[in-house]
CSV table of C-alpha atoms in Angstrom, one decimal:
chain,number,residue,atom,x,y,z
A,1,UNK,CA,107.5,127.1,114.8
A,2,UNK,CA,107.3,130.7,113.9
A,3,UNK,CA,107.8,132.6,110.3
A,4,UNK,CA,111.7,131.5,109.7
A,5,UNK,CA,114.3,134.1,109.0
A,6,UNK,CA,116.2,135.1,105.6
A,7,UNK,CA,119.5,133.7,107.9
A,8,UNK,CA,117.7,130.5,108.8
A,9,UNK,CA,116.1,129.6,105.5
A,10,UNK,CA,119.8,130.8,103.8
A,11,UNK,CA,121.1,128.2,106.6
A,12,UNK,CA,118.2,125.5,105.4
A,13,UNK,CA,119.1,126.1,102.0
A,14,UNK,CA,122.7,125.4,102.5
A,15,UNK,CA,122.5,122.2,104.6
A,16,UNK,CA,119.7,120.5,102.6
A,17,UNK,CA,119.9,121.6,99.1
A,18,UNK,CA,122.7,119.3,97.7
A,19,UNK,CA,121.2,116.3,100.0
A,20,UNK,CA,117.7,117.3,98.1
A,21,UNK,CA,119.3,117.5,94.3
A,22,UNK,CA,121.1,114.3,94.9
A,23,UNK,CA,117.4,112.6,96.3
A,24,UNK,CA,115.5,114.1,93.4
A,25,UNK,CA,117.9,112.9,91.1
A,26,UNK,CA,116.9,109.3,91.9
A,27,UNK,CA,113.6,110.1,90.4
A,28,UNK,CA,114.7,112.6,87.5
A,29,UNK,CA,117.5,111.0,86.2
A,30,UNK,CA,118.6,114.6,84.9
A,31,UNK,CA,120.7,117.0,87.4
A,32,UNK,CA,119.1,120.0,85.8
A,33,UNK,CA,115.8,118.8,86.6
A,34,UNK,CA,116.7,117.3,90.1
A,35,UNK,CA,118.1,121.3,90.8
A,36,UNK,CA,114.9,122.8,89.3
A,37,UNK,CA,112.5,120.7,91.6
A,38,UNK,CA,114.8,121.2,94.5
A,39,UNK,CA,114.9,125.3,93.7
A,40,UNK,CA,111.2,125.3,92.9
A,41,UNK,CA,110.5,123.5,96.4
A,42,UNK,CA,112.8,126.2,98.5
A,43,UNK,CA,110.7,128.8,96.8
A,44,UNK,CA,107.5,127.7,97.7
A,45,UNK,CA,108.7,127.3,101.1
A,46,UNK,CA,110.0,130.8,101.2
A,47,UNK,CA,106.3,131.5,100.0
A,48,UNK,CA,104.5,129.8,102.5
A,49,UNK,CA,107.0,131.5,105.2
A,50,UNK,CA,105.9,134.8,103.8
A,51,UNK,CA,102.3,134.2,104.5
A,52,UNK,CA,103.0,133.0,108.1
A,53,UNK,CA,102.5,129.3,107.4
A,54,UNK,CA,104.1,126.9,110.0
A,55,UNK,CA,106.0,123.7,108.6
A,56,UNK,CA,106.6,122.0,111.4
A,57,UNK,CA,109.3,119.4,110.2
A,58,UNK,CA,111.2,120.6,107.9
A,59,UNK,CA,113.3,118.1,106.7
A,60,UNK,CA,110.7,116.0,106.2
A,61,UNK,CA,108.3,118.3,104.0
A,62,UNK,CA,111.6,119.3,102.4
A,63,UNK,CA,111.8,115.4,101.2
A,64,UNK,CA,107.7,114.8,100.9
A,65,UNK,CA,108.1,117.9,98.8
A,66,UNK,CA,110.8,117.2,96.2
A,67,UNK,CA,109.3,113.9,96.2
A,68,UNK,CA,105.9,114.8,94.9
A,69,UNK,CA,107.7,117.6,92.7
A,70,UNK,CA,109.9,115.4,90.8
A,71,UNK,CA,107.1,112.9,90.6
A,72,UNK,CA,104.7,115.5,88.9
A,73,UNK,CA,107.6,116.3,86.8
A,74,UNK,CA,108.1,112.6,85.4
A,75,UNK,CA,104.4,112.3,85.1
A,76,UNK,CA,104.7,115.0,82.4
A,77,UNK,CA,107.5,113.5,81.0
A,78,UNK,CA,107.4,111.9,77.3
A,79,UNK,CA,109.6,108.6,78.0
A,80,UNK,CA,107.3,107.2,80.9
A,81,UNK,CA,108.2,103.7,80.3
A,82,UNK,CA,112.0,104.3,81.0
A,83,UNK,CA,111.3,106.5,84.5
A,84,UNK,CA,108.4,104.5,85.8
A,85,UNK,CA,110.8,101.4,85.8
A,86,UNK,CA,113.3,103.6,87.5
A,87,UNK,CA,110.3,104.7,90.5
A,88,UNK,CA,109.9,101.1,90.9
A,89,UNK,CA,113.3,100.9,92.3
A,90,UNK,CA,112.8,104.0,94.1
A,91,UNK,CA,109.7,102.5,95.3
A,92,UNK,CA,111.2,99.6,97.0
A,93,UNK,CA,113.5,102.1,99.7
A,94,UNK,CA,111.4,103.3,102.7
A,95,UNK,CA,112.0,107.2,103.0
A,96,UNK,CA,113.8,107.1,105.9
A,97,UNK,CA,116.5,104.8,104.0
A,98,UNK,CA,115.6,107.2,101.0
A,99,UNK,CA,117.1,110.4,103.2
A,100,UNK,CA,119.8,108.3,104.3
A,101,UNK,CA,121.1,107.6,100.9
A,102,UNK,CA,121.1,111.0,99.6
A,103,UNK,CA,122.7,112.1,102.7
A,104,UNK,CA,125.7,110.0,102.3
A,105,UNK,CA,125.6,110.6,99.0
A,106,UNK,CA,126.2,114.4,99.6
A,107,UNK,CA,128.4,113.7,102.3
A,108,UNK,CA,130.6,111.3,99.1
A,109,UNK,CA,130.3,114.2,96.6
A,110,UNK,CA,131.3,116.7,98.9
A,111,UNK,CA,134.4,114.4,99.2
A,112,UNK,CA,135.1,114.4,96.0
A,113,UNK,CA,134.4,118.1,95.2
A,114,UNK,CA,137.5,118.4,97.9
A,115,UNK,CA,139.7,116.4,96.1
A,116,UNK,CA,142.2,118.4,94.3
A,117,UNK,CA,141.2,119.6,90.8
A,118,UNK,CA,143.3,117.1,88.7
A,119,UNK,CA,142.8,114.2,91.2
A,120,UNK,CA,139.1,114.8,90.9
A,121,UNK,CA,138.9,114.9,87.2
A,122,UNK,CA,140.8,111.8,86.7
A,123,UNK,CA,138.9,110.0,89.4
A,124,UNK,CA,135.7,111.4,87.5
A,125,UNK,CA,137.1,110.0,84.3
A,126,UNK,CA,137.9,106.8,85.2
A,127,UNK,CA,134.9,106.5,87.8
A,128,UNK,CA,132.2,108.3,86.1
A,129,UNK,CA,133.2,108.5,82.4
A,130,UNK,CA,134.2,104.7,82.8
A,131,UNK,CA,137.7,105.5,81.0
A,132,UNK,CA,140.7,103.3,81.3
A,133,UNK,CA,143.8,104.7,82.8
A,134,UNK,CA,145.4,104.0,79.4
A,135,UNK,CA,142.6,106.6,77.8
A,136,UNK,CA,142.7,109.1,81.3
A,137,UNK,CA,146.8,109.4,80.6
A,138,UNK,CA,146.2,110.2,77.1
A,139,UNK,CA,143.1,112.4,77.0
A,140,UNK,CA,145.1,114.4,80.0
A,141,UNK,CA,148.6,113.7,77.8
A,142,UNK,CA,150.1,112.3,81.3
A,143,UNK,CA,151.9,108.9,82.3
A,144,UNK,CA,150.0,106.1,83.0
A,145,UNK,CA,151.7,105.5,86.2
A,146,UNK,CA,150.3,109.5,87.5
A,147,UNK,CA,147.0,107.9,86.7
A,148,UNK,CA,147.5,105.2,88.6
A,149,UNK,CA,149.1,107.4,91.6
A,150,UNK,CA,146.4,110.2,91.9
A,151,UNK,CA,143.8,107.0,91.2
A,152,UNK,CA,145.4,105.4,94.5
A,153,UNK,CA,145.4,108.5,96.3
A,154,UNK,CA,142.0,109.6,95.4
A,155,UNK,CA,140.7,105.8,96.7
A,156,UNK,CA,142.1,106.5,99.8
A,157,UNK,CA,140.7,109.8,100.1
A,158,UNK,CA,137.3,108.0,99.6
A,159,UNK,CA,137.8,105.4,101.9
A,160,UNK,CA,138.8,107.2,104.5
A,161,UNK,CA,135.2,109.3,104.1
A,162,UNK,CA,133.1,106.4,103.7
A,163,UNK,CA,134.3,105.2,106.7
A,164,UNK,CA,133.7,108.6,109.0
A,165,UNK,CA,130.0,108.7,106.9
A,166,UNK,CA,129.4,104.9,108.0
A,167,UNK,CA,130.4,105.9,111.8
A,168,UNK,CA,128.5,109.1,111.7
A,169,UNK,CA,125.0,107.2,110.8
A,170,UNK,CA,125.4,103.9,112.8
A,171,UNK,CA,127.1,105.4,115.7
């Protein structure tokens, strides 16, 4: 493979960056860090394609790279003991199943990010916040029962995506 284009690293970028936050986020634990391993990685990359060096899989030295990145960032980090119990886990997922999971993963946020804005947020509340609905309706000064009906409709949404991830990978 030749020196890429701008166009067909900016098309790289675009398909693999949120895939690559989400898998260096398993090892990072923080999102800011997962993004600056994951920016840091499509930089060098642009680098080597500046000085006519052919990678010839991509998505795989895109995943070796944020990998080894996010690994020498932990390394470095003050609170080993936490993160190397987290690599363990890591550890235990062959990188092919790693890929996988932070594909669907993607493919799940991207869901949500297309949810509308106050379906999302209480969905985030409740899912990510681990708020009641009780808390959701007063924090947001709404019924319980609109929780409840954006909660349902937000489910379904989900669903529905998990469902055309899980026939897009097995099928």
């Amino acid at each position: 493979m030749a020196a890429i284009s701008a166009g067909e690293f900016e098309r790289i970028f675009k398909e693999f960056y949120k895939p690559l936050c989400l898998f260096a986020l398993r090892f990072t634990e923080k999102m800011e860090d997962a993004e600056d391993v994951v920016q840091q990685v499509f930089a060098d990359v642009w680098d080597k394609n500046s000085h006519d060096m052919v990678i010839a899989n991509f998505k795989s030295y895109l995943y070796q790279a944020v990998r080894n990145r996010s690994l020498t960032l932990i390394a470095q980090s003050s609170d080993m003991l936490q993160t190397t119990e987290c690599i363990a886990d890591i550890e235990d997922l062959s990188e092919e199943e790693q890929i996988y999971q932070s594909e669907r993963d993607a493919r799940l946020w991207a869901a949500i990010d297309g949810l509308p804005a106050e379906r999302k947020k209480i969905f985030l509340l409740s899912k990510r916040d681990g708020l009641k609905y009780q808390e959701i309706a007063e924090e947001l000064h709404i019924s319980i029962k609109t929780v409840e009906n954006q909660m349902g409709k937000a489910l379904k949404t989900l669903r529905e995506t998990v469902i055309r991830i899980y026939c897009f990978f097995f099928s």
